XYZ file of C-alpha atoms in Angstrom:
759
model
C 37.692 -142.443 88.829
C 39.016 -142.805 92.239
C 41.625 -142.312 94.181
C 42.778 -145.682 96.704
C 45.663 -142.969 97.799
C 43.558 -140.169 99.527
C 41.265 -142.833 100.905
C 40.795 -143.905 104.582
C 38.429 -146.160 106.371
C 38.140 -143.705 109.049
C 36.779 -141.348 106.272
C 35.429 -143.484 104.499
C 32.933 -144.150 107.993
C 32.491 -140.856 108.176
C 31.064 -140.279 104.566
C 29.016 -143.273 105.535
C 27.886 -142.078 108.670
C 27.255 -137.897 107.384
C 25.187 -139.816 104.457
C 23.300 -141.130 106.768
C 22.309 -138.316 109.086
C 21.615 -136.296 105.898
C 18.604 -138.594 105.185
C 17.551 -137.458 108.363
C 15.186 -134.979 108.191
C 14.702 -133.989 111.371
C 18.375 -132.774 111.238
C 18.283 -130.211 108.031
C 22.330 -128.534 107.868
C 22.360 -125.945 105.230
C 25.409 -126.246 102.899
C 25.838 -122.515 102.714
C 26.397 -121.824 106.225
C 28.587 -124.781 106.643
C 32.762 -124.066 105.471
C 33.119 -122.936 102.323
C 30.599 -125.649 100.748
C 34.151 -126.173 99.248
C 33.149 -125.490 95.579
C 36.004 -125.669 93.604
C 34.839 -123.601 90.704
C 37.572 -125.189 87.835
C 36.061 -125.091 83.782
C 33.950 -128.138 84.656
C 35.485 -129.192 87.884
C 32.543 -129.028 90.231
C 32.363 -129.754 93.681
C 28.978 -131.679 95.365
C 27.650 -131.979 99.154
C 27.905 -135.606 99.257
C 23.873 -135.044 100.860
C 23.501 -133.336 97.159
C 20.054 -135.352 97.182
C 18.661 -133.733 99.779
C 17.463 -130.176 99.207
C 18.086 -127.809 102.543
C 16.524 -124.865 103.897
C 18.276 -121.920 101.041
C 18.032 -119.555 103.955
C 18.425 -120.967 107.827
C 20.215 -123.814 109.866
C 16.898 -126.012 111.072
C 18.059 -128.121 114.105
C 14.646 -128.687 116.931
C 16.029 -129.511 119.840
C 12.610 -132.010 119.504
C 14.338 -132.973 116.027
C 17.615 -133.903 117.114
C 19.577 -136.302 119.228
C 21.346 -133.745 121.042
C 22.579 -130.632 119.833
C 25.855 -132.444 119.825
C 24.841 -134.334 116.674
C 24.105 -131.659 114.886
C 27.906 -130.028 115.563
C 29.458 -132.601 115.055
C 27.425 -133.268 111.733
C 27.963 -129.994 110.392
C 31.790 -130.224 110.912
C 31.631 -133.610 109.424
C 30.538 -131.469 106.403
C 32.898 -128.866 106.909
C 35.508 -130.968 105.764
C 34.098 -132.661 102.850
C 35.015 -131.931 99.477
C 34.106 -134.159 96.170
C 36.007 -133.295 92.905
C 34.696 -133.675 89.439
C 36.685 -133.926 87.111
C 37.037 -134.783 83.421
C 40.000 -137.638 83.649
C 42.476 -139.422 86.340
C 45.405 -136.788 85.596
C 43.278 -133.696 86.435
C 42.027 -135.852 89.352
C 45.874 -136.693 89.818
C 46.921 -132.510 90.197
C 43.933 -131.431 91.972
C 44.630 -133.961 94.817
C 47.821 -133.030 94.745
C 46.809 -129.657 95.252
C 45.711 -130.307 99.069
C 48.722 -132.652 99.771
C 51.013 -131.324 102.117
C 54.850 -130.624 99.972
C 53.142 -129.947 96.869
C 53.185 -127.108 95.207
C 49.455 -125.954 94.417
C 48.668 -125.191 90.923
C 45.936 -123.948 89.271
C 46.313 -124.246 85.573
C 45.045 -127.670 83.768
C 47.339 -129.950 82.631
C 45.494 -131.299 79.995
C 43.475 -130.341 77.185
C 39.858 -129.611 77.752
C 37.789 -130.594 75.398
C 36.603 -127.004 73.240
C 32.784 -127.732 73.140
C 32.826 -128.094 77.122
C 34.082 -124.941 77.806
C 32.217 -121.331 79.033
C 31.342 -119.666 76.283
C 33.073 -116.828 77.306
C 36.823 -119.005 76.680
C 35.075 -120.511 73.336
C 35.193 -116.668 72.395
C 39.103 -116.436 72.964
C 39.982 -118.985 71.102
C 37.264 -118.527 67.952
C 39.001 -117.410 64.823
C 37.871 -113.280 63.369
C 35.876 -115.462 60.347
C 32.397 -115.436 62.045
C 29.050 -113.549 61.116
C 28.004 -112.860 64.360
C 24.065 -111.077 65.216
C 24.729 -107.402 66.361
C 22.128 -104.591 67.342
C 23.922 -102.535 65.632
C 26.321 -100.224 65.348
C 25.794 -97.976 67.597
C 26.570 -101.800 69.795
C 30.391 -101.382 69.005
C 31.159 -97.785 70.468
C 33.591 -99.756 73.331
C 36.342 -98.637 75.293
C 38.732 -101.150 73.490
C 37.556 -99.697 69.773
C 38.158 -96.192 70.788
C 41.674 -97.101 72.539
C 42.420 -98.877 69.115
C 41.488 -96.235 66.986
C 43.745 -94.282 69.665
C 46.726 -97.055 69.102
C 46.506 -98.510 65.738
C 44.265 -97.720 63.671
C 44.500 -94.232 62.681
C 48.531 -95.321 61.310
C 47.458 -98.203 59.871
C 45.155 -96.258 57.525
C 47.595 -93.809 57.047
C 50.332 -96.628 55.896
C 47.116 -97.943 53.499
C 46.905 -94.335 52.312
C 50.497 -93.603 51.297
C 51.039 -97.310 49.919
C 47.809 -96.959 47.565
C 48.912 -93.248 46.288
C 52.507 -95.396 45.400
C 50.212 -98.154 43.697
C 48.329 -95.713 41.509
C 52.273 -94.137 40.565
C 53.235 -97.030 39.185
C 49.564 -97.135 37.152
C 50.410 -101.653 36.808
C 49.264 -101.624 40.645
C 45.923 -99.555 39.467
C 43.737 -102.428 41.166
C 45.995 -103.026 44.002
C 45.805 -98.773 44.907
C 41.918 -99.734 44.885
C 42.165 -102.039 47.406
C 44.573 -100.095 49.291
C 41.703 -97.164 50.135
C 39.261 -99.922 50.734
C 41.357 -101.423 53.627
C 42.233 -97.776 54.549
C 38.793 -97.100 55.225
C 38.491 -100.652 56.796
C 40.943 -100.661 59.164
C 40.027 -96.881 60.776
C 36.867 -98.674 61.564
C 37.145 -101.999 61.210
C 34.191 -102.989 63.837
C 31.390 -104.815 62.768
C 32.686 -104.742 59.090
C 33.186 -107.433 56.991
C 36.107 -108.691 54.810
C 35.399 -111.225 52.050
C 36.451 -113.310 49.657
C 34.364 -113.114 46.181
C 33.423 -117.124 44.606
C 32.622 -117.651 41.029
C 29.153 -116.403 41.433
C 29.549 -113.106 43.256
C 32.079 -112.533 40.500
C 29.956 -112.722 37.535
C 27.740 -110.627 39.721
C 30.012 -107.763 39.636
C 31.309 -108.153 36.540
C 27.491 -107.487 35.200
C 27.213 -104.962 37.067
C 29.878 -103.000 37.914
C 27.862 -99.639 38.912
C 26.959 -101.153 41.844
C 30.155 -102.277 43.336
C 28.527 -105.197 45.001
C 26.697 -103.623 47.213
C 23.831 -105.458 48.076
C 21.352 -103.889 50.010
C 18.919 -104.239 48.004
C 18.398 -107.683 48.762
C 16.072 -108.551 51.325
C 17.492 -111.455 53.008
C 18.518 -112.404 56.886
C 19.834 -115.104 56.023
C 23.827 -116.539 57.511
C 26.660 -115.081 54.926
C 28.235 -118.723 55.066
C 27.621 -121.124 51.957
C 24.284 -122.808 51.923
C 24.160 -126.476 53.817
C 23.058 -129.512 51.414
C 18.643 -128.714 52.606
C 18.493 -125.775 51.563
C 18.471 -126.812 47.464
C 20.780 -125.873 45.152
C 21.532 -122.635 43.790
C 21.062 -122.228 40.338
C 23.700 -122.702 38.195
C 25.724 -119.572 36.482
C 28.348 -118.273 33.602
C 31.350 -119.407 35.189
C 34.259 -116.607 35.509
C 35.585 -115.316 32.323
C 38.819 -116.183 31.854
C 41.901 -114.228 33.609
C 45.631 -114.392 33.957
C 46.459 -116.226 36.446
C 47.866 -114.524 39.601
C 51.603 -115.686 39.457
C 50.963 -114.586 35.486
C 50.772 -110.313 36.266
C 52.905 -107.770 36.078
C 50.902 -105.956 39.345
C 51.127 -109.350 41.172
C 55.135 -108.527 41.313
C 54.428 -104.764 41.472
C 52.642 -105.399 44.646
C 55.004 -107.649 46.176
C 58.597 -105.779 45.771
C 56.274 -102.062 46.452
C 53.273 -102.518 48.303
C 53.242 -105.740 50.460
C 56.149 -105.151 52.363
C 55.891 -102.214 54.211
C 52.445 -103.576 54.957
C 53.676 -106.766 56.053
C 56.179 -104.627 58.263
C 53.441 -102.093 60.006
C 50.512 -104.725 61.099
C 53.892 -106.953 62.392
C 54.558 -104.545 64.384
C 50.806 -104.670 65.026
C 50.275 -107.980 65.622
C 53.800 -107.884 68.540
C 52.550 -105.052 69.986
C 48.527 -106.084 70.749
C 49.889 -109.476 71.466
C 52.456 -108.169 74.182
C 49.937 -105.717 75.533
C 47.495 -109.879 76.026
C 43.880 -107.624 76.105
C 44.260 -106.698 72.632
C 44.491 -110.267 71.047
C 41.722 -109.199 69.331
C 43.650 -106.606 66.601
C 46.936 -109.101 67.010
C 45.059 -111.491 65.136
C 43.101 -109.247 62.475
C 46.702 -108.223 61.759
C 47.666 -111.859 61.193
C 44.705 -112.771 59.255
C 45.567 -109.463 56.974
C 48.788 -110.674 56.269
C 48.739 -114.171 55.910
C 45.073 -114.749 53.705
C 43.779 -110.983 52.806
C 46.917 -109.134 51.071
C 47.969 -112.504 49.175
C 44.415 -112.352 47.197
C 43.924 -111.209 44.074
C 42.188 -107.444 44.629
C 38.966 -108.780 42.705
C 38.779 -111.207 45.187
C 38.494 -109.423 48.030
C 34.987 -107.656 49.464
C 34.370 -105.012 51.824
C 30.907 -104.611 53.203
C 29.750 -102.898 56.111
C 28.297 -104.433 58.872
C 24.306 -103.087 57.383
C 24.753 -105.296 54.150
C 23.975 -108.881 54.072
C 24.257 -112.170 51.553
C 22.718 -113.663 49.594
C 23.027 -117.285 50.301
C 23.582 -118.779 46.886
C 26.881 -116.183 46.447
C 30.046 -117.924 47.003
C 31.510 -115.805 49.314
C 33.242 -116.721 51.951
C 34.246 -115.058 55.054
C 38.033 -113.744 56.639
C 37.911 -111.034 58.165
C 35.236 -109.944 60.913
C 35.965 -108.594 64.228
C 33.781 -106.957 66.945
C 35.895 -105.597 69.778
C 39.672 -104.999 69.393
C 40.016 -105.917 73.707
C 38.392 -108.265 75.866
C 39.547 -108.377 79.856
C 39.530 -112.409 79.888
C 42.526 -112.680 77.280
C 44.061 -113.180 80.743
C 42.972 -116.804 80.761
C 44.228 -117.970 77.407
C 46.941 -120.139 77.330
C 49.059 -121.196 74.379
C 49.617 -125.606 74.340
C 48.279 -124.943 78.228
C 51.082 -121.884 78.902
C 49.439 -119.011 80.560
C 49.895 -116.388 77.491
C 51.793 -113.639 79.832
C 53.838 -116.334 80.589
C 54.573 -116.411 76.884
C 55.007 -112.820 76.429
C 57.554 -112.898 79.146
C 60.033 -115.490 77.994
C 61.344 -113.029 74.813
C 62.910 -111.420 78.461
C 65.369 -114.413 79.194
C 66.976 -114.409 76.199
C 67.188 -110.850 76.252
C 68.992 -110.952 79.350
C 71.457 -113.487 78.574
C 72.592 -111.706 75.095
C 72.779 -108.257 76.859
C 73.962 -109.645 80.133
C 77.199 -112.188 78.735
C 77.643 -110.158 74.842
C 78.038 -106.792 77.027
C 80.470 -106.993 79.243
C 81.737 -103.609 79.155
C 77.901 -101.640 79.993
C 78.230 -99.775 76.964
C 74.711 -100.770 75.565
C 72.903 -101.206 79.100
C 74.280 -100.548 82.752
C 74.239 -103.033 86.006
C 70.899 -101.526 86.745
C 69.564 -102.474 83.282
C 70.837 -105.851 83.709
C 70.035 -106.940 87.075
C 66.557 -105.094 86.437
C 66.076 -108.279 83.268
C 67.786 -110.623 84.884
C 66.148 -110.270 88.364
C 62.398 -110.214 85.798
C 63.946 -113.456 83.684
C 62.807 -115.290 86.666
C 58.829 -114.722 86.963
C 58.258 -116.671 83.545
C 61.421 -119.571 84.486
C 58.974 -120.067 88.194
C 56.045 -120.065 85.941
C 57.632 -123.504 83.079
C 59.145 -125.026 86.761
C 55.684 -125.085 88.139
C 53.733 -126.009 85.010
C 56.483 -129.006 85.183
C 55.993 -129.541 88.548
C 52.684 -129.797 88.345
C 52.688 -132.082 84.797
C 55.022 -134.828 86.380
C 53.225 -135.013 89.782
C 49.903 -135.338 88.291
C 50.679 -138.801 85.772
C 52.942 -140.184 88.519
C 52.211 -141.582 92.191
C 52.618 -139.334 94.885
C 55.900 -141.098 95.871
C 57.295 -139.341 93.198
C 55.500 -136.220 93.120
C 57.020 -135.648 96.340
C 60.616 -135.900 95.708
C 59.486 -133.962 92.170
C 58.024 -131.642 94.114
C 60.924 -131.620 97.427
C 63.693 -131.104 94.691
C 62.822 -128.921 91.766
C 59.968 -126.793 93.939
C 63.461 -124.463 95.335
C 65.444 -124.954 92.546
C 64.795 -121.269 91.381
C 65.480 -120.303 94.373
C 68.490 -122.950 95.904
C 70.534 -121.449 91.986
C 70.292 -117.677 93.253
C 71.305 -118.237 97.061
C 74.342 -120.545 95.861
C 75.632 -118.348 93.178
C 75.590 -115.556 95.705
C 77.281 -117.423 98.307
C 79.791 -118.156 95.260
C 80.270 -115.032 94.041
C 80.286 -113.332 97.431
C 82.952 -115.730 97.950
C 85.276 -115.384 95.494
C 84.948 -111.439 96.047
C 85.345 -111.943 99.496
C 82.726 -109.465 100.255
C 80.256 -110.583 103.059
C 77.747 -108.140 102.200
C 76.020 -110.594 99.034
C 75.795 -113.145 102.173
C 73.474 -110.797 104.378
C 71.276 -110.648 101.001
C 70.958 -113.950 100.704
C 70.244 -114.733 104.376
C 67.782 -111.109 103.818
C 66.155 -112.896 100.210
C 65.479 -115.734 102.464
C 64.163 -114.238 105.660
C 61.552 -112.182 102.989
C 60.193 -115.124 101.599
C 59.513 -116.341 104.680
C 57.525 -112.851 106.134
C 55.893 -113.266 102.493
C 54.633 -116.032 102.359
C 53.596 -116.126 105.848
C 51.894 -111.853 105.627
C 51.316 -111.753 102.181
C 50.260 -114.518 100.435
C 47.061 -115.438 102.973
C 46.896 -111.257 103.897
C 46.568 -110.128 100.246
C 44.355 -113.671 99.368
C 42.325 -113.013 101.989
C 41.752 -109.207 100.680
C 40.705 -109.850 96.876
C 38.419 -113.012 98.101
C 36.663 -111.770 100.751
C 36.116 -108.602 98.399
C 34.168 -111.208 96.354
C 32.730 -113.642 98.705
C 32.336 -111.825 102.492
C 33.737 -114.628 104.462
C 35.675 -117.547 103.461
C 35.955 -120.761 106.220
C 39.069 -122.979 105.688
C 40.027 -126.258 107.500
C 41.414 -124.748 111.242
C 42.729 -128.759 111.254
C 44.946 -128.608 107.925
C 45.804 -125.085 108.385
C 46.960 -126.567 111.827
C 49.434 -128.940 110.799
C 51.166 -125.996 108.732
C 51.089 -123.860 111.703
C 52.944 -126.088 113.958
C 55.429 -127.062 111.183
C 55.571 -123.471 111.315
C 56.630 -123.125 114.795
C 59.236 -126.248 113.999
C 60.876 -124.433 111.280
C 61.101 -121.015 112.495
C 62.300 -122.390 116.486
C 64.532 -124.699 114.546
C 66.360 -121.978 111.459
C 66.807 -119.418 114.266
C 67.650 -121.453 117.366
C 71.280 -121.252 116.200
C 70.714 -116.954 116.756
C 69.244 -117.338 120.092
C 72.484 -119.621 121.103
C 74.905 -117.065 120.093
C 72.835 -114.138 121.602
C 72.438 -116.093 125.314
C 76.465 -117.407 125.144
C 78.263 -114.890 122.917
C 80.215 -111.437 124.249
C 78.922 -108.473 122.869
C 81.664 -106.347 120.935
C 81.846 -103.132 120.000
C 84.205 -101.426 117.017
C 83.819 -98.235 119.259
C 83.571 -96.202 122.351
C 83.866 -92.802 124.019
C 82.329 -91.342 127.185
C 80.648 -88.632 126.925
C 83.439 -86.063 127.844
C 84.479 -87.343 123.610
C 87.520 -89.107 124.841
C 89.142 -92.102 124.540
C 87.575 -95.527 126.609
C 90.929 -95.783 126.955
C 91.746 -92.753 128.798
C 88.190 -92.255 131.525
C 87.041 -95.326 132.606
C 84.478 -93.278 134.253
C 80.795 -91.984 133.169
C 78.419 -93.473 130.707
C 79.774 -94.296 127.088
C 78.487 -94.546 123.697
C 79.683 -97.336 121.320
C 78.944 -98.000 117.041
C 78.582 -101.517 115.276
C 78.321 -103.576 118.879
C 78.054 -107.110 117.865
C 78.058 -110.639 119.247
C 82.458 -111.916 118.348
C 82.504 -116.110 117.636
C 85.169 -115.624 115.508
C 87.699 -114.035 116.786
C 90.977 -116.247 118.566
C 89.140 -116.157 122.162
C 85.979 -116.847 121.122
C 85.983 -119.585 118.822
C 86.310 -122.133 120.418
C 82.385 -120.947 121.098
C 81.299 -121.359 117.316
C 83.540 -124.066 116.802
C 82.462 -126.287 119.752
C 78.987 -125.264 119.991
C 77.314 -122.943 117.353
C 78.570 -125.251 114.794
C 77.453 -129.033 115.709
C 74.398 -127.313 116.943
C 73.713 -125.896 112.932
C 74.051 -129.412 111.891
C 71.432 -130.998 114.026
C 69.430 -128.607 113.665
C 69.928 -128.950 109.634
C 69.458 -132.645 109.651
C 65.909 -132.878 112.456
C 64.065 -129.959 110.137
C 64.519 -132.024 106.824
C 63.414 -134.909 109.319
C 60.573 -133.553 110.769
C 59.457 -132.673 106.921
C 59.700 -136.169 105.662
C 57.384 -136.743 109.231
C 54.647 -134.188 107.605
C 54.291 -135.862 104.606
C 53.764 -139.400 105.940
C 51.423 -137.799 108.284
C 49.315 -135.600 106.119
C 50.412 -138.159 103.245
C 49.560 -141.307 105.126
C 48.494 -142.075 108.388
C 46.208 -139.253 108.412
C 45.759 -138.202 105.082
C 41.472 -137.434 106.345
C 42.436 -134.130 107.879
C 42.000 -133.310 104.221
C 38.933 -135.655 103.198
C 39.588 -135.454 99.314
C 37.263 -137.704 97.109
C 37.240 -138.237 93.461
C 33.998 -138.555 91.812
C 33.385 -140.205 88.588
C 34.704 -138.303 85.548
C 34.411 -138.002 82.351
C 37.302 -139.520 80.681
C 36.990 -138.203 76.997
C 38.926 -139.663 73.700
C 42.385 -138.057 72.643
C 42.855 -136.562 69.115
C 43.873 -140.407 67.765
C 40.819 -141.740 68.984
C 41.655 -143.983 71.604
C 40.378 -143.761 74.875
C 42.489 -141.396 77.348
C 43.366 -137.334 78.305
C 45.678 -135.384 75.665
C 48.019 -133.968 78.297
C 49.644 -130.550 77.494
C 53.218 -131.972 78.810
C 54.025 -135.365 78.948
C 56.299 -136.201 81.870
C 59.295 -137.013 79.097
C 58.553 -133.037 78.279
C 58.188 -132.184 81.793
C 60.974 -133.402 82.567
C 63.480 -131.364 79.917
C 61.395 -129.003 80.383
C 62.395 -128.658 84.131
C 65.923 -129.103 83.299
C 66.241 -126.257 80.773
C 64.409 -124.068 83.294
C 66.411 -124.298 85.587
C 70.599 -124.402 83.406
C 68.465 -121.152 82.234
C 67.790 -120.160 85.864
C 71.129 -120.852 86.771
C 72.680 -118.530 84.478
C 70.285 -115.782 84.903
C 70.682 -116.199 88.602
C 74.750 -115.250 87.863
C 73.949 -112.410 85.934
C 71.853 -111.034 88.730
C 74.375 -111.269 91.510
C 77.110 -110.036 89.289
C 75.229 -106.717 88.091
C 73.390 -106.037 92.277
C 76.822 -104.707 93.493
C 76.803 -101.452 92.092
C 72.831 -101.346 93.281
C 74.019 -102.377 96.723
C 76.586 -99.404 96.623
C 74.463 -96.673 96.563
C 74.592 -94.724 99.832
C 71.702 -93.138 101.906
C 68.944 -96.546 102.681
C 69.683 -99.695 103.008
C 69.084 -100.801 99.881
C 71.274 -104.368 100.836
C 67.641 -105.888 103.075
C 65.231 -104.101 101.756
C 65.981 -105.779 97.965
C 66.635 -108.724 99.514
C 63.428 -108.851 101.449
C 61.203 -107.709 98.931
C 62.723 -108.582 94.782
C 64.689 -111.329 95.851
C 62.591 -113.223 97.455
C 59.249 -111.954 96.515
C 59.936 -112.310 92.079
C 60.188 -115.699 92.048
C 57.628 -116.693 93.805
C 54.961 -114.122 91.817
C 53.557 -117.720 89.962
C 52.146 -119.004 93.295
C 50.954 -115.338 94.423
C 49.314 -115.858 91.203
C 48.159 -119.400 91.718
C 46.463 -118.078 95.368
C 44.485 -115.750 94.427
C 43.001 -117.646 91.191
C 41.842 -119.890 94.590
C 40.643 -117.480 96.586
C 38.459 -115.798 93.888
C 37.020 -119.338 93.316
C 35.864 -119.745 97.671
C 38.747 -121.729 97.751
C 40.921 -120.185 100.589
C 42.094 -123.515 101.895
C 44.952 -124.130 98.467
C 45.462 -119.673 99.129
C 46.740 -120.104 101.904
C 48.550 -123.359 101.207
C 50.544 -121.913 98.916
C 52.094 -119.401 101.865
C 52.565 -122.153 104.310
C 53.979 -124.894 101.571
C 56.439 -122.007 100.398
C 57.413 -120.825 104.015
C 57.877 -123.903 105.148
C 60.509 -125.652 102.162
C 62.127 -122.825 103.052
C 62.879 -123.358 106.253
C 63.263 -127.358 106.129
C 64.709 -128.240 102.725
C 65.982 -125.186 101.831
C 68.487 -124.039 104.300
C 69.042 -127.021 105.479
C 70.381 -127.556 101.742
C 72.330 -124.270 101.997
C 74.267 -125.712 105.380
C 74.644 -128.965 103.357
C 76.149 -126.917 100.591
C 78.555 -124.493 102.667
C 79.926 -127.706 104.448
C 81.769 -129.673 101.024
C 82.204 -125.997 99.987
C 83.072 -123.310 102.081
C 81.709 -119.769 101.629
C 80.998 -118.347 104.523
C 77.642 -118.631 105.040
C 76.443 -118.952 109.011
C 73.442 -120.067 110.335
C 73.106 -116.541 112.867
C 70.433 -114.041 111.676
C 70.494 -110.705 112.235
C 67.917 -109.469 115.712
C 65.246 -107.609 112.834
C 65.346 -111.139 111.524
C 64.469 -112.756 114.489
C 61.934 -110.983 115.948
C 59.875 -110.793 112.369
C 59.940 -113.887 111.972
C 58.525 -115.000 115.627
C 55.988 -112.449 115.423
C 54.527 -112.802 112.010
C 54.123 -116.385 112.581
C 52.903 -115.786 116.539
C 50.250 -113.187 114.611
C 48.909 -116.289 111.508
C 48.386 -118.316 114.129
C 46.605 -116.054 115.824
C 44.590 -115.395 112.604
C 43.980 -118.914 111.438
C 42.487 -119.843 114.491
C 39.181 -119.710 113.581
C 39.008 -121.004 110.905
C 37.372 -117.931 109.157
C 38.686 -115.894 106.821
C 37.635 -111.979 105.508
C 39.312 -108.811 103.480
C 39.684 -107.063 107.052
C 42.479 -110.105 108.752
C 44.035 -109.917 105.209
C 44.626 -106.157 105.372
C 45.838 -107.067 108.779
C 48.594 -109.265 107.027
C 49.626 -107.116 104.435
C 49.631 -103.422 107.140
C 52.158 -105.688 109.029
C 54.000 -106.937 106.334
C 54.278 -103.361 104.937
C 55.863 -102.105 107.982
C 58.566 -104.354 108.237
C 59.322 -103.887 105.160
C 59.312 -100.205 106.302
C 61.649 -101.606 109.403
C 64.372 -102.884 106.845
C 64.313 -100.018 104.030
C 65.380 -97.553 107.034
C 67.492 -99.973 108.707
C 71.507 -98.738 108.878
C 73.483 -101.481 106.489
C 74.292 -104.820 107.580
C 78.260 -105.317 108.869
C 80.251 -105.871 105.531
C 78.030 -103.754 103.124
């Protein structure tokens, strides 16, 4: 499978040229010393060099002057290899998603949008999705003493065992529930330390054995058989026939069953449900959640005589008809951060209830009787995190199943929807309340997003990727395209601000001379002025804004989207060879229906519905956030207006993007990590700000594209710094640390800055 949209005649000739050069044994290039090898370790996705048939030296790059025609040829070949990326994928949908990651203007998405064959997953991933009913070989009881298992005893084990002990006493008191009382006491010991022990469902054969020898307590230590506890296969022979189980009262015809379901089962179900909820929320303890769900759904609903508990040293004979119901070895697994539910990451699933809580508390408790404004603001702004994830997943799914034109439109419209909903909601609420402070918060959030995407996201990705891979390389030419667009973006956005400072009149609210008198009483001597600003809206200077600055704002707002479209054409059509992505033949596996194709987690229509629903919910949460942010902004001492805008409001919606960037960096694909931040920063300047200007033109909410000096110089300095860092096409943790430190310094400036005018 190959995607024609990602090729060009130039790139094809370059591949042919490099392949011919790679066959020349006189000029051998070591891929380990070339650009990143561009190995994209993404499950079954694998990057291979076009000259994989040739095996270069694993340590050195050999380019003898006598063998090569010229040093320039070798260097040119090295540059050719640097920019080559061949991606092996499972299906066409994943191929589209991966190629879209390298396209300008497309959201970079790490997670799969299609279901992957379980048999092709790694053993670590298989362990995450396995049921807790498989008995595995182990070295001994000491193998189970781990930090996670000890934490289980402290967090869950002791009070689960206490609950079973108390319920067991209750069953003994009823007399009729005596069998269930014995079962509860057995489970009391089991759940205190379940690791390596197994709960079986006894079949007819083993039940008969226990009936004939009740004193042995079904202890089978004398049976010397190391075979599996599972049922024998057809080739292992048929077990000798044994008498069937003596007739007993059916399960639902027993009085003890109803005593158990009325008195014993409900409290245990509540206990296990609470354990299941807490352990699922903690993510890394999901095995405990599986264990509790299996206990409530299966084990506690079985007849007590059909439940057998065995320790790790007990082995069962193959002839016994038993079925392992529960066997847990570890209470925690650090790899559960990869766990997905229908293609959705478990963290996004766990954060989704916050959206419901935010909406219910925010719109029902209008008088703040049950929650304060601070709590409502925190829940509303936190709920944007999972909604941003769902929006990103929907965009990636639609783009992967469509052509690049549809993908570009979807990314341009929905890619900034989270931020735009908050900005527009804040501007509307500030205009209705005649509160200019919210306009300053929006400008701070815009600047904070720009600074975070330019400094923090590349910096943190460089640090984490550099700690694992020492030095990483990226395509400096593609990074140069993003850098040029950043310069254009920042220059266009702040052009009206520079114009106003060049031609506006500086006006101060209060001026006093050195003697303490009013400025009008003594015209000589030094003066101290307060609250100085450029007056653009007074009757005297109103013509400057109407006739000069406002037309400039509209002109810039028209040119920036045009530059964005030109960037799309440049990187997607005329110069797509800059990224030079080639999708090799991949395995297209069969779906569950047996037809040739792929199983997509979200279809196009489902993705569209989720996008619309997530957008509506984001608007509601943004409305709650802007409603309850005012009490926080009114707090004294520090300029929380600036700081909240550049941190909380700017970066929380970008948390899914930050996670994607870190994952790319860990896989030695720093190019995509850098493009994550650049893509968002360019969209802020070239799409979001022009849309806000257009919205203000039709619905006057008082938004003026004029920023404070701090916003202006912080943004310009950040763009210059990041271009200096990117110039050599290399990255390491030191460069990343430099970017993050500069970002923190700028945050400190915003934290201690005076409050903006109007706040």
